[in-house]
XYZ file of C-alpha atoms in Angstrom:
541
model
C -2.295 -0.846 -31.362
C 1.355 0.121 -30.927
C 3.540 1.579 -33.649
C 6.989 3.144 -33.847
C 10.208 2.915 -35.783
C 12.859 0.299 -35.057
C 14.206 0.510 -31.462
C 11.812 3.267 -30.396
C 11.070 1.587 -27.065
C 8.089 -0.539 -28.072
C 9.287 -3.726 -26.341
C 9.936 -1.946 -23.045
C 6.583 -0.171 -23.274
C 4.805 -3.453 -24.016
C 6.473 -5.251 -21.116
C 5.638 -2.572 -18.536
C 2.042 -2.016 -19.607
C 1.426 -5.767 -19.675
C 2.780 -6.128 -16.143
C 1.090 -3.079 -14.650
C -2.302 -3.346 -16.320
C -2.662 -7.014 -17.220
C -2.445 -6.672 -20.990
C -2.029 -9.699 -23.218
C 0.432 -9.123 -26.043
C 0.093 -10.014 -29.699
C 3.538 -9.740 -31.255
C 3.334 -9.049 -34.969
C 6.589 -10.886 -35.639
C 5.369 -14.026 -33.862
C 2.095 -13.885 -35.791
C 3.972 -13.499 -39.058
C 6.337 -16.374 -38.216
C 3.355 -18.581 -37.376
C 1.645 -17.737 -40.636
C 4.836 -18.344 -42.647
C 5.380 -21.670 -40.911
C 1.814 -22.732 -41.746
C 2.560 -21.969 -45.379
C 5.688 -24.101 -45.244
C 8.261 -21.278 -45.442
C 11.578 -22.702 -44.268
C 13.303 -19.409 -43.405
C 10.386 -18.035 -41.355
C 12.777 -16.982 -38.527
C 14.870 -14.647 -40.696
C 14.055 -10.985 -40.164
C 14.913 -9.959 -43.719
C 12.626 -12.652 -45.102
C 9.827 -11.690 -42.698
C 9.939 -8.057 -43.808
C 9.421 -9.093 -47.431
C 6.877 -11.745 -46.481
C 4.952 -9.216 -44.392
C 4.735 -6.790 -47.311
C 3.391 -9.599 -49.487
C 0.678 -10.567 -46.948
C -0.294 -6.926 -46.415
C -0.766 -6.518 -50.160
C -2.751 -9.765 -50.504
C -5.087 -9.073 -47.542
C -5.218 -5.273 -47.437
C -3.515 -5.431 -44.048
C -6.153 -7.824 -42.696
C -3.955 -10.877 -42.120
C -2.933 -9.731 -38.631
C -6.438 -9.254 -37.313
C -7.366 -12.664 -38.757
C -4.420 -14.334 -37.007
C -5.292 -12.592 -33.716
C -8.931 -13.644 -33.366
C -8.502 -16.392 -30.770
C -6.235 -14.295 -28.545
C -8.589 -11.330 -28.683
C -11.587 -13.531 -27.941
C -10.000 -15.020 -24.810
C -8.566 -11.832 -23.277
C -9.952 -8.506 -22.135
C -7.050 -6.150 -22.862
C -4.748 -6.624 -25.840
C -1.661 -4.765 -27.000
C -0.509 -5.373 -30.578
C 3.239 -4.852 -30.975
C 3.646 -3.537 -33.549
C 1.589 -2.068 -36.379
C 3.583 -1.220 -39.511
C 1.070 0.175 -41.991
C -2.161 2.171 -41.872
C -4.129 -0.662 -43.514
C -3.444 -2.920 -40.508
C -4.897 -0.291 -38.173
C -7.915 0.153 -40.418
C -8.512 -3.603 -40.419
C -8.628 -3.670 -36.614
C -10.900 -0.633 -36.539
C -13.298 -2.302 -38.964
C -13.382 -5.359 -36.724
C -13.513 -3.680 -33.288
C -14.466 -0.054 -33.887
C -14.284 2.275 -30.892
C -12.447 -0.350 -28.811
C -9.261 0.245 -30.821
C -6.698 2.865 -29.783
C -3.504 3.596 -31.662
C -0.385 4.779 -29.797
C 2.786 5.769 -31.631
C 6.211 5.983 -29.978
C 8.941 8.303 -31.219
C 12.651 8.632 -30.432
C 15.554 10.413 -32.190
C 17.437 8.349 -34.756
C 20.750 8.392 -32.841
C 19.056 7.232 -29.645
C 17.261 4.448 -31.487
C 20.538 3.343 -33.020
C 22.158 3.259 -29.576
C 19.300 1.198 -28.113
C 19.310 -1.136 -31.119
C 23.024 -1.893 -30.735
C 22.678 -2.463 -26.971
C 19.840 -4.886 -27.530
C 21.600 -6.767 -30.322
C 24.689 -7.185 -28.163
C 22.537 -8.588 -25.373
C 20.229 -10.811 -27.408
C 22.087 -11.701 -30.606
C 25.626 -11.463 -29.206
C 26.974 -9.202 -31.937
C 30.632 -8.387 -31.376
C 31.017 -4.763 -32.462
C 29.247 -1.425 -32.724
C 30.018 -1.395 -36.436
C 28.114 -4.619 -36.918
C 25.186 -3.173 -34.973
C 25.165 0.029 -37.027
C 25.193 -1.996 -40.236
C 22.207 -4.061 -39.104
C 20.311 -0.961 -37.955
C 20.792 0.752 -41.307
C 19.787 -2.394 -43.198
C 16.551 -2.899 -41.264
C 15.713 0.802 -41.378
C 16.044 0.804 -45.180
C 13.166 -1.628 -45.593
C 10.430 0.113 -47.689
C 7.715 -0.536 -45.123
C 9.937 0.447 -42.193
C 10.750 3.798 -43.830
C 7.038 4.722 -43.751
C 6.368 3.711 -40.115
C 7.168 7.209 -38.853
C 4.215 8.529 -40.895
C 1.812 6.567 -38.678
C 2.228 9.345 -36.104
C -0.093 11.437 -38.250
C -3.049 9.112 -37.663
C -2.258 7.969 -34.107
C -4.609 8.698 -31.209
C -1.601 9.440 -29.023
C 2.040 10.164 -29.893
C 4.662 9.808 -27.160
C 8.241 11.035 -27.387
C 9.883 8.368 -25.200
C 13.115 10.316 -24.582
C 11.290 13.142 -22.798
C 12.020 11.317 -19.536
C 14.706 8.986 -18.206
C 11.999 6.987 -16.434
C 10.991 4.137 -18.721
C 7.568 3.945 -17.049
C 6.628 7.494 -18.079
C 5.333 6.582 -21.559
C 3.183 3.865 -19.981
C 1.714 6.270 -17.432
C 0.895 8.731 -20.220
C -0.747 5.986 -22.260
C -2.611 4.575 -19.247
C -3.912 8.026 -18.423
C -5.122 8.478 -22.002
C -6.781 5.043 -21.971
C -8.293 5.726 -18.512
C -6.596 2.688 -17.021
C -5.255 4.447 -13.932
C -7.179 4.075 -10.687
C -9.162 7.231 -9.865
C -7.045 9.400 -7.597
C -10.058 10.405 -5.522
C -11.601 6.948 -5.070
C -12.326 6.563 -1.357
C -11.283 3.007 -0.574
C -9.231 3.515 2.610
C -10.401 3.440 6.227
C -8.088 4.645 8.988
C -8.075 3.469 12.597
C -6.389 5.733 15.180
C -6.195 6.118 18.927
C -7.778 9.243 20.381
C -5.948 9.387 23.724
C -2.542 8.278 25.034
C -2.511 4.842 23.417
C -3.741 1.488 24.778
C -7.295 2.428 23.809
C -8.045 -1.104 22.565
C -7.317 -0.510 18.873
C -6.180 -4.100 18.311
C -9.524 -5.649 19.150
C -11.381 -3.116 16.986
C -8.963 -3.656 14.080
C -9.333 -7.419 14.283
C -13.138 -7.144 14.405
C -13.430 -5.173 11.159
C -10.387 -6.655 9.358
C -12.277 -9.436 7.475
C -14.083 -6.709 5.510
C -10.837 -5.525 3.858
C -8.611 -6.728 1.037
C -5.475 -5.157 2.510
C -4.255 -4.366 6.027
C -1.592 -1.696 6.504
C 0.451 -0.913 9.587
C 2.809 1.953 10.408
C 4.660 3.007 13.564
C 7.084 0.745 15.382
C 7.477 -2.027 17.983
C 7.101 0.441 20.867
C 3.358 -0.068 20.373
C 1.605 -3.362 20.990
C -1.959 -4.267 20.035
C -3.729 -7.141 21.760
C -6.432 -9.300 20.176
C -8.530 -11.874 21.975
C -7.394 -15.459 21.586
C -6.387 -18.180 24.006
C -3.771 -17.037 24.847
C -4.234 -13.464 23.510
C -2.405 -12.483 20.346
C -0.021 -9.546 20.640
C 0.922 -7.614 17.517
C 3.905 -5.264 17.597
C 4.607 -4.648 13.912
C 2.173 -6.483 11.636
C -1.517 -5.433 11.534
C -3.790 -6.693 14.300
C -6.264 -8.241 11.868
C -3.680 -10.468 10.179
C -4.990 -13.691 11.745
C -8.672 -12.793 11.323
C -8.408 -11.765 7.645
C -6.171 -14.497 6.284
C -6.669 -13.580 2.623
C -5.835 -9.894 3.083
C -2.622 -8.419 1.697
C -0.311 -7.182 4.469
C 1.699 -4.014 3.890
C 4.186 -2.264 6.161
C 4.513 1.302 4.915
C 7.704 3.305 4.326
C 7.278 5.085 7.654
C 7.406 1.838 9.639
C 10.243 1.372 12.154
C 11.218 -2.281 12.375
C 12.905 -4.500 14.919
C 14.012 -7.359 12.664
C 13.865 -10.035 15.349
C 10.353 -9.025 16.467
C 9.085 -8.908 12.893
C 10.571 -12.264 11.907
C 8.953 -13.848 14.970
C 5.570 -12.445 13.919
C 6.092 -13.559 10.321
C 6.832 -17.073 11.552
C 3.966 -17.171 14.045
C 1.321 -16.069 11.539
C 2.742 -17.900 8.537
C 3.302 -14.879 6.306
C 4.996 -15.444 2.946
C 6.286 -12.959 0.331
C 3.088 -13.348 -1.684
C 1.112 -11.874 1.194
C 3.497 -9.554 3.033
C 5.160 -6.530 1.456
C 7.546 -4.321 3.425
C 8.330 -1.017 1.789
C 12.000 -0.824 0.875
C 12.358 2.530 2.671
C 11.121 1.295 6.049
C 13.719 1.827 8.785
C 15.557 -0.863 10.752
C 16.288 -0.414 14.469
C 19.913 -1.154 15.337
C 21.382 -2.343 18.647
C 22.942 1.100 18.978
C 19.485 2.687 18.753
C 18.226 0.574 21.650
C 21.321 1.303 23.756
C 20.939 5.026 23.126
C 17.422 5.018 24.606
C 18.417 2.912 27.605
C 21.006 5.496 28.643
C 18.581 8.379 29.082
C 14.945 8.290 30.041
C 12.967 10.954 31.853
C 9.694 10.416 29.986
C 8.884 6.729 30.508
C 10.143 5.555 27.114
C 9.608 1.934 26.064
C 13.358 1.833 25.257
C 12.694 -0.114 22.047
C 15.000 2.095 19.988
C 12.224 3.597 17.876
C 12.962 7.216 18.742
C 16.705 6.790 18.288
C 16.206 5.010 14.944
C 13.891 7.793 13.792
C 16.378 10.475 14.834
C 19.210 8.643 13.076
C 17.086 8.334 9.951
C 16.425 12.077 9.995
C 19.908 13.234 10.902
C 23.128 11.209 10.979
C 22.266 8.514 8.422
C 20.813 11.055 6.019
C 23.777 13.426 6.248
C 26.130 10.508 5.667
C 24.008 9.501 2.638
C 23.770 6.027 4.135
C 20.992 3.559 3.339
C 22.291 0.699 5.453
C 19.455 1.128 7.955
C 16.785 0.605 5.286
C 14.920 -2.665 4.740
C 16.207 -2.998 1.172
C 19.722 -3.553 2.543
C 18.829 -6.262 5.057
C 19.172 -9.782 3.686
C 16.738 -11.324 6.185
C 13.894 -9.127 4.923
C 14.777 -8.773 1.231
C 12.296 -11.431 0.116
C 9.482 -9.283 1.530
C 10.901 -6.010 0.239
C 8.879 -4.008 -2.279
C 7.090 -0.745 -2.935
C 4.039 0.119 -0.858
C 3.127 2.680 -3.509
C 3.113 0.078 -6.281
C 1.015 -2.270 -4.155
C -1.504 0.479 -3.425
C -1.714 1.235 -7.148
C -2.658 -2.385 -7.849
C -5.201 -2.395 -5.031
C -6.711 0.894 -6.137
C -6.939 -0.315 -9.716
C -8.835 -3.367 -8.481
C -11.091 -1.203 -6.279
C -9.914 -3.075 -3.200
C -10.643 -1.949 0.365
C -7.717 -0.957 2.584
C -7.562 -0.648 6.381
C -4.739 1.506 7.744
C -4.055 0.767 11.402
C -2.383 3.552 13.341
C -0.452 2.970 16.533
C -0.195 4.715 19.903
C -2.582 7.648 20.460
C -3.245 11.144 19.175
C -2.164 12.777 22.436
C 1.274 11.150 22.150
C 1.911 12.928 18.837
C 5.327 14.542 18.561
C 3.604 17.734 17.427
C 0.205 17.696 19.133
C 0.922 15.952 22.439
C 2.422 17.291 25.679
C 6.061 17.652 24.677
C 8.481 16.213 25.799
C 6.198 13.432 27.031
C 5.464 12.284 23.493
C 6.550 9.660 20.994
C 8.845 10.227 17.991
C 6.155 10.514 15.300
C 2.837 12.101 14.431
C 0.195 9.657 15.628
C -2.820 11.425 14.099
C -4.714 10.069 11.089
C -2.810 12.466 8.839
C 0.535 11.312 10.246
C -0.371 7.659 9.692
C -1.439 8.369 6.117
C 1.882 10.095 5.447
C 3.844 7.168 6.875
C 1.890 4.720 4.747
C 2.020 6.825 1.577
C -1.747 7.170 1.160
C -3.403 10.390 0.015
C -6.013 12.170 2.122
C -8.647 12.021 -0.610
C -8.482 8.219 -0.543
C -9.968 8.164 2.955
C -13.529 6.972 3.372
C -13.756 6.425 7.136
C -11.675 7.520 10.124
C -12.441 5.449 13.216
C -11.077 7.020 16.384
C -10.833 4.747 19.402
C -11.275 6.108 22.936
C -11.590 4.352 26.276
C -13.637 5.287 29.338
C -10.574 6.107 31.435
C -7.401 7.163 29.571
C -4.094 5.639 30.646
C -0.410 6.484 30.544
C 2.509 4.274 31.549
C 3.861 4.645 35.028
C 6.614 7.176 35.685
C 10.261 6.172 34.994
C 11.731 3.623 37.402
C 14.627 5.990 38.088
C 12.277 8.325 39.945
C 13.506 11.146 37.730
C 10.970 12.804 35.459
C 7.450 11.788 34.478
C 5.678 9.903 31.701
C 3.489 12.959 31.225
C 0.327 14.709 32.391
C -3.310 13.729 31.833
C -4.815 17.214 32.309
C -7.566 15.450 34.224
C -7.692 14.009 37.719
C -5.537 10.925 38.137
C -7.331 8.162 40.038
C -6.454 4.652 41.194
C -7.811 1.274 40.215
C -9.737 0.981 43.470
C -11.956 3.900 42.484
C -12.762 2.309 39.124
C -13.463 -1.010 40.815
C -15.895 0.639 43.248
C -17.674 2.436 40.401
C -17.907 -0.485 37.995
C -17.948 -3.619 40.088
C -14.922 -5.018 38.223
C -12.541 -6.589 40.770
C -9.540 -4.353 41.487
C -7.061 -7.195 40.998
C -8.507 -7.893 37.561
C -8.087 -4.232 36.611
C -4.503 -4.282 37.842
C -3.703 -7.350 35.751
C -5.333 -5.771 32.699
C -3.648 -2.388 33.002
C -0.118 -3.315 32.030
C 1.428 -2.318 28.706
C 1.391 -4.867 25.861
C 4.942 -4.066 24.773
C 6.888 -3.744 28.048
C 4.552 -5.174 30.681
C 4.855 -1.951 32.694
C 2.067 -0.835 34.973
C -0.197 2.012 33.916
C -1.518 5.184 35.449
C -5.169 6.023 34.899
C -7.299 9.170 34.989
C -10.761 10.622 34.481
C -12.046 11.137 30.945
C -10.963 14.521 29.578
C -13.594 16.103 27.343
C -11.397 18.983 26.175
C -8.717 16.571 24.959
C -11.345 14.343 23.374
C -12.608 17.317 21.392
C -9.039 18.227 20.428
C -8.440 14.678 19.167
C -11.644 14.920 17.130
C -10.498 18.200 15.613
C -7.080 16.737 14.750
C -8.413 13.505 13.224
C -11.850 14.529 11.921
C -13.271 11.064 12.664
C -16.340 9.745 10.901
C -16.922 7.227 13.696
C -15.961 6.688 17.325
C -15.115 3.272 18.750
C -15.752 3.336 22.507
C -13.847 0.768 24.562
C -13.751 -0.428 28.182
C -17.469 0.192 28.708
C -17.279 -2.469 31.415
C -15.312 0.095 33.457
C -18.603 1.993 33.697
C -20.431 -1.127 34.837
C -19.478 -4.781 34.907
C -23.056 -5.432 33.797
C -22.093 -4.284 30.311
C -20.132 -7.510 29.855
C -23.462 -9.299 29.454
C -24.634 -6.928 26.699
C -24.825 -8.237 23.154
C -26.968 -5.359 21.862
C -26.868 -1.626 22.416
C -30.177 -1.620 24.293
C -28.658 -4.000 26.837
C -26.035 -1.480 27.978
C -26.675 0.286 31.276
C -28.429 3.651 31.159
C -25.279 5.331 32.500
C -23.304 3.872 29.610
C -25.887 5.006 27.054
C -25.766 8.548 28.463
C -21.965 8.600 28.263
C -22.087 7.416 24.629
C -24.681 10.073 23.778
C -22.370 12.720 25.211
C -19.462 11.360 23.179
C -21.584 11.672 20.048
C -22.586 15.255 20.862
C -18.992 16.294 21.445
C -17.582 14.449 18.420
C -20.529 15.218 16.118
C -20.289 11.670 14.758
C -21.771 8.334 15.859
C -20.253 5.911 18.305
C -20.370 2.949 15.939
C -18.483 0.297 17.901
C -18.637 -0.410 21.636
C -16.499 -2.975 23.451
C -17.949 -4.604 26.549
C -15.031 -6.805 27.573
C -12.271 -8.927 26.115
C -13.738 -12.008 24.438
C -15.106 -13.194 21.108
C -18.492 -11.510 21.604
C -17.330 -8.322 23.265
C -18.063 -5.791 20.504
C -21.434 -4.209 19.829
C -21.385 -3.196 16.182
C -23.697 -0.261 15.401
C -22.206 0.600 11.999
C -24.385 1.442 9.055
C -21.633 1.855 6.484
C -22.216 1.872 2.748
């Protein structure tokens, strides 16, 4: 039940709460007009008449006429807002009918502010021509005997909100929603995070696609300098949108505010996977890569950069664009993407309210983190679970699971073509594909064709598994589960395995050691690159 004097913000409050929390509105004026029309009153649209008519019906029914007129709407809807209650007897009538289900909220605003809002609204809706005319109407309506007593309803309200305490028109709604316990619990754990535990290319795409159908929303951060591959014929390659997009076709797709976007790449993916604005939301603060960003990276490279402009765009976002107070590089200012533009935060609020499950897919690998990797041979962002959460705009306490993906032999891209510099150390012995072939039985040529980067097609370097770095990645990400990939690089026999007990004994021993070091289970094991290449050992609740 909503009450408040004329022009105290009731209509705005009603509109926002209805939109945010799916309330159905019963407008007292409409109900009164309907009742007057039923009784054959010809001037049922006139406000002055309705005020007098309302007083008459209140007196005849003890304020019960409104609850009687509202029965069908209340019966067919779960959450109702009545805008607005004018006398205590109307509130009492609803309380007699619905008891503890009824809450009364009263809005207050200073008289001068209400007058200002009233005139603005009348100019917009009723096309009045002068402030004087608006003031006259405000004073006339305010002088109504019932209207003069509305302010006294604050004394019996469950919640009183002074709407001018904030310039944000949503603030009164948030206060009311908090009081009514409509807001999603802040600590509800409905988010799972997928991150790489090495130098990227751990096989995150295939893992993400495997578990994606279990989620209501898929979220991606990072930029197009990372590519995730998912089995298909031919394989699907995802550079910006989440890797599970094709497998979970009913899931909402969100690109967080920390995403760095190549417009051409994204539009191609949108077209390929048939994404429309009802499914895809790109946060308005996501950053667009410009041609200048790409050129800047092409001019200097001693670390094996992908030269996709991500680092330059990030630097520009942090420095030159910010100091110039420019927003031209943001999604909200790009016409091609405006139809997908929105607020990731607002979308998460809706999902949280509906207790929906969210999968956040990180990109690259922990050991490429700007802060925790081997600088300068790092990327331009924090690639840990915490960094991905920050880029998406998701709180730590929302996290239920953190799945960290590691492969049998970590990889890095080959050193720069210029011969100057390096793509970075492994801190473990670098080996060649021939050694892996001899150990596993996988043909060397097949390994060579596999070990090229998804984004640039560049060849990779490969090294022995590093247990110290694995432990460091565990400490940085605090995973609840490990996904172990490329088990066929231990033995080609693993490609035949469909169950854990069919893996080779050497593989089982390696997995047991991973679990000891990580102190969490290895819940997913990939045995190859096909539809049946993942052994799922999860026992998630």
